[in-house]
mmCIF file of C-alpha atoms and ligand atoms in Angstrom:
data_model
loop_
_atom_site.group_PDB
_atom_site.id
_atom_site.type_symbol
_atom_site.label_atom_id
_atom_site.label_comp_id
_atom_site.label_asym_id
_atom_site.label_seq_id
_atom_site.Cartn_x
_atom_site.Cartn_y
_atom_site.Cartn_z
ATOM 1 C CA UNK A 9 0.000 0.000 0.000
ATOM 2 C CA UNK A 10 1.281 3.456 -0.844
ATOM 3 C CA UNK A 11 1.775 5.977 1.943
ATOM 4 C CA UNK A 12 -1.146 8.287 1.083
ATOM 5 C CA UNK A 13 -3.507 5.285 1.056
ATOM 6 C CA UNK A 14 -1.979 3.860 4.202
ATOM 7 C CA UNK A 15 -2.679 6.970 6.305
ATOM 8 C CA UNK A 16 -6.392 6.406 5.937
ATOM 9 C CA UNK A 17 -6.548 2.617 5.714
ATOM 10 C CA UNK A 18 -4.411 1.521 8.578
ATOM 11 C CA UNK A 19 -4.845 0.318 12.149
ATOM 12 C CA UNK A 20 -8.607 0.206 11.839
ATOM 13 C CA UNK A 21 -11.094 -0.305 9.004
ATOM 14 C CA UNK A 22 -14.676 -0.441 10.299
ATOM 15 C CA UNK A 23 -16.149 -1.041 13.739
ATOM 16 C CA UNK A 24 -16.993 -4.781 13.888
ATOM 17 C CA UNK A 25 -20.254 -4.373 15.778
ATOM 18 C CA UNK A 26 -21.895 -1.509 13.863
ATOM 19 C CA UNK A 27 -19.885 -1.100 10.676
ATOM 20 C CA UNK A 28 -19.106 2.513 11.634
ATOM 21 C CA UNK A 29 -16.405 3.833 9.314
ATOM 22 C CA UNK A 30 -15.128 6.325 11.879
ATOM 23 C CA UNK A 31 -13.801 4.713 15.046
ATOM 24 C CA UNK A 32 -16.271 5.113 17.952
ATOM 25 C CA UNK A 33 -15.344 7.438 20.814
ATOM 26 C CA UNK A 34 -15.338 5.290 23.952
ATOM 27 C CA UNK A 35 -15.834 8.145 26.389
ATOM 28 C CA UNK A 36 -15.580 5.870 29.395
ATOM 29 C CA UNK A 37 -13.411 5.527 32.491
ATOM 30 C CA UNK A 38 -14.140 1.979 33.649
ATOM 31 C CA UNK A 39 -15.446 -1.379 32.386
ATOM 32 C CA UNK A 40 -17.704 -4.039 33.903
ATOM 33 C CA UNK A 41 -15.982 -7.276 34.826
ATOM 34 C CA UNK A 42 -17.622 -10.727 34.580
ATOM 35 C CA UNK A 43 -15.965 -11.868 37.787
ATOM 36 C CA UNK A 44 -13.207 -10.363 39.920
ATOM 37 C CA UNK A 45 -10.234 -9.851 37.602
ATOM 38 C CA UNK A 46 -12.164 -11.329 34.620
ATOM 39 C CA UNK A 47 -12.236 -8.398 32.213
ATOM 40 C CA UNK A 48 -12.627 -7.787 28.484
ATOM 41 C CA UNK A 49 -9.042 -6.603 28.126
ATOM 42 C CA UNK A 50 -10.066 -3.196 29.443
ATOM 43 C CA UNK A 51 -10.189 -2.478 33.182
ATOM 44 C CA UNK A 52 -9.718 1.237 33.565
ATOM 45 C CA UNK A 53 -9.087 3.907 30.903
ATOM 46 C CA UNK A 54 -5.742 5.120 32.235
ATOM 47 C CA UNK A 55 -4.445 1.612 31.591
ATOM 48 C CA UNK A 56 -6.259 1.150 28.284
ATOM 49 C CA UNK A 57 -9.069 2.717 26.272
ATOM 50 C CA UNK A 58 -10.286 1.372 22.900
ATOM 51 C CA UNK A 59 -10.250 4.774 21.142
ATOM 52 C CA UNK A 60 -6.766 5.605 22.402
ATOM 53 C CA UNK A 61 -5.651 2.103 21.471
ATOM 54 C CA UNK A 62 -6.987 2.516 17.914
ATOM 55 C CA UNK A 63 -4.878 5.666 17.556
ATOM 56 C CA UNK A 64 -1.865 3.921 19.116
ATOM 57 C CA UNK A 65 -2.219 1.155 16.526
ATOM 58 C CA UNK A 66 -2.470 3.674 13.689
ATOM 59 C CA UNK A 67 0.755 5.470 14.653
ATOM 60 C CA UNK A 68 2.598 2.201 15.368
ATOM 61 C CA UNK A 69 1.689 0.983 11.915
ATOM 62 C CA UNK A 70 2.609 4.243 10.138
ATOM 63 C CA UNK A 71 5.975 4.404 11.934
ATOM 64 C CA UNK A 72 6.547 0.696 11.238
ATOM 65 C CA UNK A 73 7.080 0.030 14.925
ATOM 66 C CA UNK A 74 5.807 -2.511 17.406
ATOM 67 C CA UNK A 75 3.742 -0.457 19.857
ATOM 68 C CA UNK A 76 2.374 3.069 19.990
ATOM 69 C CA UNK A 77 1.534 5.223 23.009
ATOM 70 C CA UNK A 78 -0.629 8.330 23.149
ATOM 71 C CA UNK A 79 -0.003 11.110 25.663
ATOM 72 C CA UNK A 80 -1.664 14.352 26.693
ATOM 73 C CA UNK A 81 0.977 16.439 24.893
ATOM 74 C CA UNK A 82 4.266 16.160 23.071
ATOM 75 C CA UNK A 83 6.005 17.144 26.313
ATOM 76 C CA UNK A 84 4.183 14.393 28.222
ATOM 77 C CA UNK A 85 5.418 11.923 25.582
ATOM 78 C CA UNK A 86 8.985 13.242 25.777
ATOM 79 C CA UNK A 87 8.855 13.171 29.596
ATOM 80 C CA UNK A 88 7.656 9.548 29.583
ATOM 81 C CA UNK A 89 10.574 8.614 27.311
ATOM 82 C CA UNK A 90 13.129 10.350 29.576
ATOM 83 C CA UNK A 91 11.640 8.407 32.507
ATOM 84 C CA UNK A 92 13.154 5.285 30.938
ATOM 85 C CA UNK A 93 16.477 6.560 32.313
ATOM 86 C CA UNK A 94 17.772 6.730 35.874
ATOM 87 C CA UNK A 95 20.047 8.790 38.102
ATOM 88 C CA UNK A 96 23.579 8.923 36.761
ATOM 89 C CA UNK A 97 22.595 8.357 33.121
ATOM 90 C CA UNK A 98 23.787 10.672 30.379
ATOM 91 C CA UNK A 99 21.878 11.465 27.178
ATOM 92 C CA UNK A 100 23.415 13.110 24.120
ATOM 93 C CA UNK A 101 20.960 15.648 22.664
ATOM 94 C CA UNK A 102 20.813 17.689 19.433
ATOM 95 C CA UNK A 103 21.901 21.215 20.393
ATOM 96 C CA UNK A 104 19.200 22.861 18.274
ATOM 97 C CA UNK A 105 16.480 20.950 20.136
ATOM 98 C CA UNK A 106 12.885 22.097 20.789
ATOM 99 C CA UNK A 107 12.847 24.680 23.613
ATOM 100 C CA UNK A 108 10.514 22.642 25.810
ATOM 101 C CA UNK A 109 12.745 19.587 25.531
ATOM 102 C CA UNK A 110 15.728 21.656 26.634
ATOM 103 C CA UNK A 111 13.655 23.058 29.517
ATOM 104 C CA UNK A 112 12.442 19.708 30.829
ATOM 105 C CA UNK A 113 15.962 18.290 30.631
ATOM 106 C CA UNK A 114 17.666 21.248 32.305
ATOM 107 C CA UNK A 115 15.006 22.103 34.901
ATOM 108 C CA UNK A 116 13.435 18.736 35.725
ATOM 109 C CA UNK A 117 15.600 15.785 34.740
ATOM 110 C CA UNK A 118 18.905 17.384 35.724
ATOM 111 C CA UNK A 119 17.541 17.677 39.298
ATOM 112 C CA UNK A 120 16.761 13.971 39.172
ATOM 113 C CA UNK A 121 20.352 13.202 38.218
ATOM 114 C CA UNK A 122 19.843 12.620 34.494
ATOM 115 C CA UNK A 123 22.377 14.629 32.554
ATOM 116 C CA UNK A 124 22.194 15.917 28.986
ATOM 117 C CA UNK A 125 25.147 16.741 26.752
ATOM 118 C CA UNK A 126 24.297 19.013 23.818
ATOM 119 C CA UNK A 127 26.140 18.508 20.576
ATOM 120 C CA UNK A 128 25.555 19.253 16.930
ATOM 121 C CA UNK A 129 24.260 15.798 15.986
ATOM 122 C CA UNK A 130 24.675 16.700 12.284
ATOM 123 C CA UNK A 131 28.386 16.195 12.988
ATOM 124 C CA UNK A 132 29.039 12.526 13.682
ATOM 125 C CA UNK A 133 32.471 13.221 15.181
ATOM 126 C CA UNK A 134 30.906 15.468 17.815
ATOM 127 C CA UNK A 135 28.445 12.703 18.675
ATOM 128 C CA UNK A 136 31.184 10.096 19.007
ATOM 129 C CA UNK A 137 33.393 12.388 21.077
ATOM 130 C CA UNK A 138 30.536 13.098 23.511
ATOM 131 C CA UNK A 139 29.902 9.428 24.349
ATOM 132 C CA UNK A 140 30.857 8.663 27.959
ATOM 133 C CA UNK A 141 30.693 5.523 30.104
ATOM 134 C CA UNK A 142 27.311 6.567 31.478
ATOM 135 C CA UNK A 143 25.795 7.584 28.124
ATOM 136 C CA UNK A 144 22.624 5.605 27.473
ATOM 137 C CA UNK A 145 20.970 7.314 24.523
ATOM 138 C CA UNK A 146 21.230 9.795 21.672
ATOM 139 C CA UNK A 147 18.242 12.110 21.271
ATOM 140 C CA UNK A 148 17.877 13.586 17.818
ATOM 141 C CA UNK A 149 15.596 16.115 16.220
ATOM 142 C CA UNK A 150 15.854 16.213 12.435
ATOM 143 C CA UNK A 151 15.177 18.646 10.881
ATOM 144 C CA UNK A 152 15.825 20.775 13.979
ATOM 145 C CA UNK A 153 13.775 23.636 15.233
ATOM 146 C CA UNK A 154 14.184 26.396 14.110
ATOM 147 C CA UNK A 155 17.403 26.116 12.060
ATOM 148 C CA UNK A 156 16.368 22.957 10.171
ATOM 149 C CA UNK A 157 19.701 21.217 10.591
ATOM 150 C CA UNK A 158 19.706 17.633 9.354
ATOM 151 C CA UNK A 159 21.090 14.623 11.205
ATOM 152 C CA UNK A 160 21.816 11.370 9.411
ATOM 153 C CA UNK A 161 19.632 8.951 11.425
ATOM 154 C CA UNK A 162 21.236 5.890 9.857
ATOM 155 C CA UNK A 163 24.774 7.001 10.717
ATOM 156 C CA UNK A 164 23.889 8.044 14.271
ATOM 157 C CA UNK A 165 22.172 4.675 14.778
ATOM 158 C CA UNK A 166 25.245 2.874 13.507
ATOM 159 C CA UNK A 167 27.433 4.674 16.070
ATOM 160 C CA UNK A 168 24.825 4.100 18.796
ATOM 161 C CA UNK A 169 24.730 0.339 18.153
ATOM 162 C CA UNK A 170 28.495 0.130 18.680
ATOM 163 C CA UNK A 171 28.106 1.601 22.169
ATOM 164 C CA UNK A 172 24.778 -0.068 22.939
ATOM 165 C CA UNK A 173 22.907 3.250 23.098
ATOM 166 C CA UNK A 174 19.239 3.842 22.303
ATOM 167 C CA UNK A 175 18.434 6.268 19.502
ATOM 168 C CA UNK A 176 15.429 8.506 20.084
ATOM 169 C CA UNK A 177 14.098 10.661 17.233
ATOM 170 C CA UNK A 178 11.607 13.511 17.529
ATOM 171 C CA UNK A 179 9.863 13.096 14.161
ATOM 172 C CA UNK A 180 7.399 15.984 14.598
ATOM 173 C CA UNK A 181 8.625 18.025 11.618
ATOM 174 C CA UNK A 182 8.598 15.180 9.088
ATOM 175 C CA UNK A 183 5.824 12.823 10.281
ATOM 176 C CA UNK A 184 5.950 9.177 9.150
ATOM 177 C CA UNK A 185 4.578 10.367 5.807
ATOM 178 C CA UNK A 186 8.050 11.672 4.903
ATOM 179 C CA UNK A 187 10.420 9.964 7.319
ATOM 180 C CA UNK A 188 10.480 6.672 9.229
ATOM 181 C CA UNK A 189 13.228 6.791 11.868
ATOM 182 C CA UNK A 190 12.653 3.214 13.114
ATOM 183 C CA UNK A 191 13.332 1.858 9.636
ATOM 184 C CA UNK A 192 16.525 3.956 9.591
ATOM 185 C CA UNK A 193 17.798 2.329 12.794
ATOM 186 C CA UNK A 194 16.252 4.360 15.645
ATOM 187 C CA UNK A 195 14.658 2.651 18.668
ATOM 188 C CA UNK A 196 12.079 5.220 19.750
ATOM 189 C CA UNK A 197 10.105 7.804 17.753
ATOM 190 C CA UNK A 198 8.372 10.743 19.404
ATOM 191 C CA UNK A 199 5.785 13.160 18.028
ATOM 192 C CA UNK A 200 4.214 16.317 19.124
ATOM 193 C CA UNK A 201 0.982 15.256 17.405
ATOM 194 C CA UNK A 202 -0.262 18.786 18.120
ATOM 195 C CA UNK A 203 1.527 19.724 14.909
ATOM 196 C CA UNK A 204 1.242 17.966 11.517
ATOM 197 C CA UNK A 205 -0.448 14.755 12.693
ATOM 198 C CA UNK A 206 -3.388 16.665 14.178
ATOM 199 C CA UNK A 207 -2.955 19.397 11.599
ATOM 200 C CA UNK A 208 -5.939 21.586 12.441
ATOM 201 C CA UNK A 209 -4.885 23.569 15.548
ATOM 202 C CA UNK A 210 -7.550 21.849 17.618
ATOM 203 C CA UNK A 211 -5.729 19.266 19.731
ATOM 204 C CA UNK A 212 -2.634 19.033 21.957
ATOM 205 C CA UNK A 213 -1.204 15.501 21.961
ATOM 206 C CA UNK A 214 1.962 13.436 21.959
ATOM 207 C CA UNK A 215 2.811 10.013 20.533
ATOM 208 C CA UNK A 216 5.618 7.532 21.019
ATOM 209 C CA UNK A 217 6.396 4.420 18.971
ATOM 210 C CA UNK A 218 8.947 1.766 19.892
ATOM 211 C CA UNK A 219 10.379 -1.204 18.064
ATOM 212 C CA UNK A 220 11.301 -3.637 20.848
ATOM 213 C CA UNK A 221 9.046 -5.586 23.197
ATOM 214 C CA UNK A 222 11.120 -4.722 26.254
ATOM 215 C CA UNK A 223 10.887 -0.978 25.583
ATOM 216 C CA UNK A 224 7.159 -1.334 24.888
ATOM 217 C CA UNK A 225 6.606 -2.991 28.257
ATOM 218 C CA UNK A 226 8.635 -0.356 30.096
ATOM 219 C CA UNK A 227 6.824 2.503 28.374
ATOM 220 C CA UNK A 228 3.417 1.035 29.018
ATOM 221 C CA UNK A 229 4.381 0.749 32.662
ATOM 222 C CA UNK A 230 5.451 4.417 32.699
ATOM 223 C CA UNK A 231 2.325 5.532 30.792
ATOM 224 C CA UNK A 232 0.042 3.724 33.214
ATOM 225 C CA UNK A 233 2.003 4.661 36.343
ATOM 226 C CA UNK A 234 2.430 8.361 35.646
ATOM 227 C CA UNK A 235 -0.905 8.756 33.823
ATOM 228 C CA UNK A 236 -0.181 11.433 31.207
ATOM 229 C CA UNK A 237 -2.590 9.757 28.782
ATOM 230 C CA UNK A 238 -4.549 11.207 25.861
ATOM 231 C CA UNK A 239 -8.333 11.243 26.313
ATOM 232 C CA UNK A 240 -10.727 9.403 23.962
ATOM 233 C CA UNK A 241 -12.059 12.488 22.179
ATOM 234 C CA UNK A 242 -8.604 13.906 21.489
ATOM 235 C CA UNK A 243 -7.506 10.451 20.295
ATOM 236 C CA UNK A 244 -10.395 10.495 17.846
ATOM 237 C CA UNK A 245 -9.532 14.014 16.635
ATOM 238 C CA UNK A 246 -5.996 12.849 15.939
ATOM 239 C CA UNK A 247 -7.193 9.838 13.957
ATOM 240 C CA UNK A 248 -9.359 12.177 11.901
ATOM 241 C CA UNK A 249 -6.363 14.452 11.300
ATOM 242 C CA UNK A 250 -4.108 11.582 10.247
ATOM 243 C CA UNK A 251 -6.549 10.490 7.516
ATOM 244 C CA UNK A 252 -5.650 13.603 5.481
ATOM 245 C CA UNK A 253 -1.943 13.573 6.369
ATOM 246 C CA UNK A 254 -0.946 12.590 2.833
ATOM 247 C CA UNK A 255 -2.725 15.383 0.977
ATOM 248 C CA UNK A 256 -1.738 17.928 3.601
ATOM 249 C CA UNK A 257 1.966 17.026 3.650
ATOM 250 C CA UNK A 258 2.136 17.138 -0.159
ATOM 251 C CA UNK A 259 0.619 20.621 -0.214
ATOM 252 C CA UNK A 260 2.751 21.932 2.700
ATOM 253 C CA UNK A 261 5.793 20.722 0.804
ATOM 254 C CA UNK A 262 4.765 22.176 -2.552
ATOM 255 C CA UNK A 263 4.102 25.578 -0.941
ATOM 256 C CA UNK A 264 7.313 25.512 1.122
ATOM 257 C CA UNK A 265 9.470 24.686 -1.901
ATOM 258 C CA UNK A 266 7.939 27.531 -3.865
ATOM 259 C CA UNK A 267 8.150 30.042 -0.990
ATOM 260 C CA UNK A 268 11.727 29.160 -0.001
ATOM 261 C CA UNK A 269 13.122 29.752 -3.467
ATOM 262 C CA UNK A 270 11.090 32.951 -3.734
ATOM 263 C CA UNK A 271 12.260 34.275 -0.325
ATOM 264 C CA UNK A 272 15.890 33.888 -1.446
ATOM 265 C CA UNK A 273 15.233 36.561 -4.080
ATOM 266 C CA UNK A 274 13.919 39.211 -1.634
ATOM 267 C CA UNK A 275 16.497 41.932 -0.760
ATOM 268 C CA UNK A 276 15.104 42.207 2.824
ATOM 269 C CA UNK A 277 15.942 38.545 3.395
ATOM 270 C CA UNK A 278 19.519 37.763 4.416
ATOM 271 C CA UNK A 279 19.407 33.983 4.610
ATOM 272 C CA UNK A 280 16.863 31.208 4.050
ATOM 273 C CA UNK A 281 16.974 27.865 5.849
ATOM 274 C CA UNK A 282 15.053 25.105 4.045
ATOM 275 C CA UNK A 283 16.384 21.563 3.547
ATOM 276 C CA UNK A 284 14.851 21.519 0.064
ATOM 277 C CA UNK A 285 17.224 24.241 -1.151
ATOM 278 C CA UNK A 286 20.228 22.686 -2.882
ATOM 279 C CA UNK A 287 22.599 24.974 -0.926
ATOM 280 C CA UNK A 288 21.316 23.691 2.432
ATOM 281 C CA UNK A 289 24.095 21.714 4.176
ATOM 282 C CA UNK A 290 21.761 18.792 4.948
ATOM 283 C CA UNK A 291 20.104 18.675 1.521
ATOM 284 C CA UNK A 292 21.716 15.445 0.321
ATOM 285 C CA UNK A 293 21.184 13.557 3.595
ATOM 286 C CA UNK A 294 17.567 14.698 3.689
ATOM 287 C CA UNK A 295 17.067 13.432 0.120
ATOM 288 C CA UNK A 296 18.520 10.081 1.149
ATOM 289 C CA UNK A 297 16.583 9.534 4.381
ATOM 290 C CA UNK A 298 13.238 11.229 3.790
ATOM 291 C CA UNK A 299 10.608 11.340 1.078
ATOM 292 C CA UNK A 300 10.258 15.122 1.308
ATOM 293 C CA UNK A 301 11.594 18.315 2.847
ATOM 294 C CA UNK A 302 8.556 19.347 4.857
ATOM 295 C CA UNK A 303 6.708 22.595 5.342
ATOM 296 C CA UNK A 304 8.981 24.508 7.729
ATOM 297 C CA UNK A 305 11.125 27.429 6.595
ATOM 298 C CA UNK A 306 13.261 29.728 8.722
ATOM 299 C CA UNK A 307 14.730 32.933 7.374
ATOM 300 C CA UNK A 308 16.809 35.758 8.617
ATOM 301 C CA UNK A 309 15.764 39.305 7.782
ATOM 302 C CA UNK A 310 18.460 41.993 7.306
ATOM 303 C CA UNK A 311 17.588 43.563 10.699
ATOM 304 C CA UNK A 312 15.545 42.706 13.832
ATOM 305 C CA UNK A 313 13.369 45.749 12.979
ATOM 306 C CA UNK A 314 12.402 44.213 9.642
ATOM 307 C CA UNK A 315 11.537 40.940 11.371
ATOM 308 C CA UNK A 316 9.374 42.845 13.846
ATOM 309 C CA UNK A 317 7.660 44.728 11.008
ATOM 310 C CA UNK A 318 6.904 41.513 9.143
ATOM 311 C CA UNK A 319 5.477 39.755 12.196
ATOM 312 C CA UNK A 320 3.325 42.717 13.227
ATOM 313 C CA UNK A 321 1.887 43.349 9.776
ATOM 314 C CA UNK A 322 1.063 39.969 8.280
ATOM 315 C CA UNK A 323 -2.699 39.549 7.891
ATOM 316 C CA UNK A 324 -3.321 36.132 6.376
ATOM 317 C CA UNK A 325 -0.381 34.442 8.090
ATOM 318 C CA UNK A 326 -1.042 34.154 11.826
ATOM 319 C CA UNK A 327 1.507 35.340 14.383
ATOM 320 C CA UNK A 328 1.480 32.323 16.670
ATOM 321 C CA UNK A 329 3.553 29.606 18.245
ATOM 322 C CA UNK A 330 2.983 26.055 17.040
ATOM 323 C CA UNK A 331 3.379 24.713 13.544
ATOM 324 C CA UNK A 332 2.178 22.062 11.164
ATOM 325 C CA UNK A 333 -1.374 23.330 10.846
ATOM 326 C CA UNK A 334 -3.388 23.890 7.681
ATOM 327 C CA UNK A 335 -3.089 27.633 8.420
ATOM 328 C CA UNK A 336 0.289 29.345 7.987
ATOM 329 C CA UNK A 337 1.984 30.518 11.189
ATOM 330 C CA UNK A 338 4.854 32.918 11.610
ATOM 331 C CA UNK A 339 6.948 33.352 14.751
ATOM 332 C CA UNK A 340 10.105 34.860 16.183
ATOM 333 C CA UNK A 341 11.823 31.928 17.933
ATOM 334 C CA UNK A 342 14.085 34.177 20.075
ATOM 335 C CA UNK A 343 11.074 35.839 21.715
ATOM 336 C CA UNK A 344 8.551 33.003 21.490
ATOM 337 C CA UNK A 345 9.228 29.256 21.252
ATOM 338 C CA UNK A 346 12.892 29.524 22.242
ATOM 339 C CA UNK A 347 12.610 32.309 24.837
ATOM 340 C CA UNK A 348 13.274 29.806 27.648
ATOM 341 C CA UNK A 349 16.797 29.216 26.319
ATOM 342 C CA UNK A 350 19.228 31.683 27.971
ATOM 343 C CA UNK A 351 20.194 34.539 25.621
ATOM 344 C CA UNK A 352 23.888 33.684 25.371
ATOM 345 C CA UNK A 353 23.114 30.057 24.600
ATOM 346 C CA UNK A 354 20.491 31.124 22.055
ATOM 347 C CA UNK A 355 22.862 33.478 20.218
ATOM 348 C CA UNK A 356 25.543 30.779 20.180
ATOM 349 C CA UNK A 357 23.070 28.466 18.461
ATOM 350 C CA UNK A 358 22.344 31.047 15.754
ATOM 351 C CA UNK A 359 18.842 31.990 16.890
ATOM 352 C CA UNK A 360 19.070 35.754 16.416
ATOM 353 C CA UNK A 361 16.399 38.425 16.878
ATOM 354 C CA UNK A 362 16.001 38.684 13.087
ATOM 355 C CA UNK A 363 15.342 34.976 12.585
ATOM 356 C CA UNK A 364 11.755 34.252 11.594
ATOM 357 C CA UNK A 365 10.179 30.813 11.462
ATOM 358 C CA UNK A 366 7.408 30.133 8.995
ATOM 359 C CA UNK A 367 5.129 27.121 9.194
ATOM 360 C CA UNK A 368 3.799 27.046 5.669
ATOM 361 C CA UNK A 369 0.109 26.170 5.521
ATOM 362 C CA UNK A 370 -1.967 24.825 2.670
ATOM 363 C CA UNK A 371 -3.287 28.172 1.422
ATOM 364 C CA UNK A 372 -2.719 29.241 -2.181
ATOM 365 C CA UNK A 373 0.979 30.138 -2.237
ATOM 366 C CA UNK A 374 0.373 33.371 -4.174
ATOM 367 C CA UNK A 375 -1.727 34.698 -1.280
ATOM 368 C CA UNK A 376 1.123 33.891 1.120
ATOM 369 C CA UNK A 377 3.622 35.789 -1.053
ATOM 370 C CA UNK A 378 1.306 38.811 -1.296
ATOM 371 C CA UNK A 379 0.867 38.821 2.490
ATOM 372 C CA UNK A 380 4.636 38.825 3.083
ATOM 373 C CA UNK A 381 5.242 41.555 0.503
ATOM 374 C CA UNK A 382 2.534 43.821 1.868
ATOM 375 C CA UNK A 383 3.685 43.300 5.489
ATOM 376 C CA UNK A 384 7.203 44.361 4.491
ATOM 377 C CA UNK A 385 5.708 47.374 2.645
ATOM 378 C CA UNK A 386 6.958 46.163 -0.750
HETATM 379 C C1 PLP B 9 5.758 21.323 19.812
HETATM 380 C C2 PLP B 9 6.901 20.428 19.860
HETATM 381 C C3 PLP B 9 7.132 19.610 20.981
HETATM 382 C C4 PLP B 9 6.264 19.671 22.220
HETATM 383 O O1 PLP B 9 4.972 19.202 21.973
HETATM 384 P P1 PLP B 9 3.638 19.729 22.720
HETATM 385 O O2 PLP B 9 2.558 18.983 22.037
HETATM 386 O O3 PLP B 9 3.575 21.209 22.520
HETATM 387 O O4 PLP B 9 3.785 19.384 24.168
HETATM 388 C C5 PLP B 9 8.196 18.738 20.926
HETATM 389 N N1 PLP B 9 9.013 18.680 19.846
HETATM 390 C C6 PLP B 9 8.830 19.456 18.769
HETATM 391 C C7 PLP B 9 9.748 19.333 17.614
HETATM 392 C C8 PLP B 9 7.772 20.347 18.735
HETATM 393 O O5 PLP B 9 7.600 21.120 17.661
#
């Protein structure tokens, strides 16, 4: 089955009892038992809920993994994955990582004795050099947020195997439609499903998929013990979103390709970051490991004032955090999504006050261009 068919014909076809084509919402907390401990497979909805399970099967199948897990947010999913580690463990993390991931590592997990080492995971030598006796995992975001740096998942996994480390990939920007980290050698895939998988700015959710039985058992234990689960209605909304993932991702991509090469030609724009541009340093690796380049573009204006002008004056494009929705969003990472990273650290990573991030929606691309031009007063 081809990917665009698979997104809407996977995990679940029709409800056996009624023939319903959309999976029923089991808005329920508990289940009647025939005798003490004799249950239908469902005891209590924190442990398992049919609607959540249907979604978990859909994402497991799309990511070509063994088991899927749905959480109340991307951060809840990421937190559950970090809970696999214990005091004294070290994790190597992409230095251009999502702000919230950096925050939970530095403000929560560091206090619990789990240490993170930040390196540019696009550079394999840096990854290898950072490996210590207590390193247990490599955590990769590719493309990164907001600079869209690319890490070779296959190569990182090869290094990780040598040292018996787990490879964790945040696949939010690509989705399984474009990139399948487990097939490239990773052990755990994470999503902020709030973004492309949901796609309609109406649900906050997180997903995890693992390949091995042992990891699946541990994560289910963590999911059930700590309880950061996704509710039945939100699980249903996500399944609805995923059905159109194929058509949406194709259109995001088409628009982003067109806009990125157009932005390069604007005198107010100093630099454009998009993996689809042939000058992008990760272009070749991205072509090798993913089916597309995605819908995220970052670009640097000539001055912070120009960036401010653009963000204040766009009308069609919404000034908002978040990404991956059908609507286009524009943001200033330094003051918004990445504000929790200390200024010095932020500057060192190349996130300046004139860097703008654009989540390209599925509007007509000509309307997006006109909006940018008029906001810049051109
Ligand atoms: C948004 C985001 C997260 C966090 O997900 P939430 O659903 O907001 O909790 C994690 N990683 C990436 C790459 C994201 O874009």
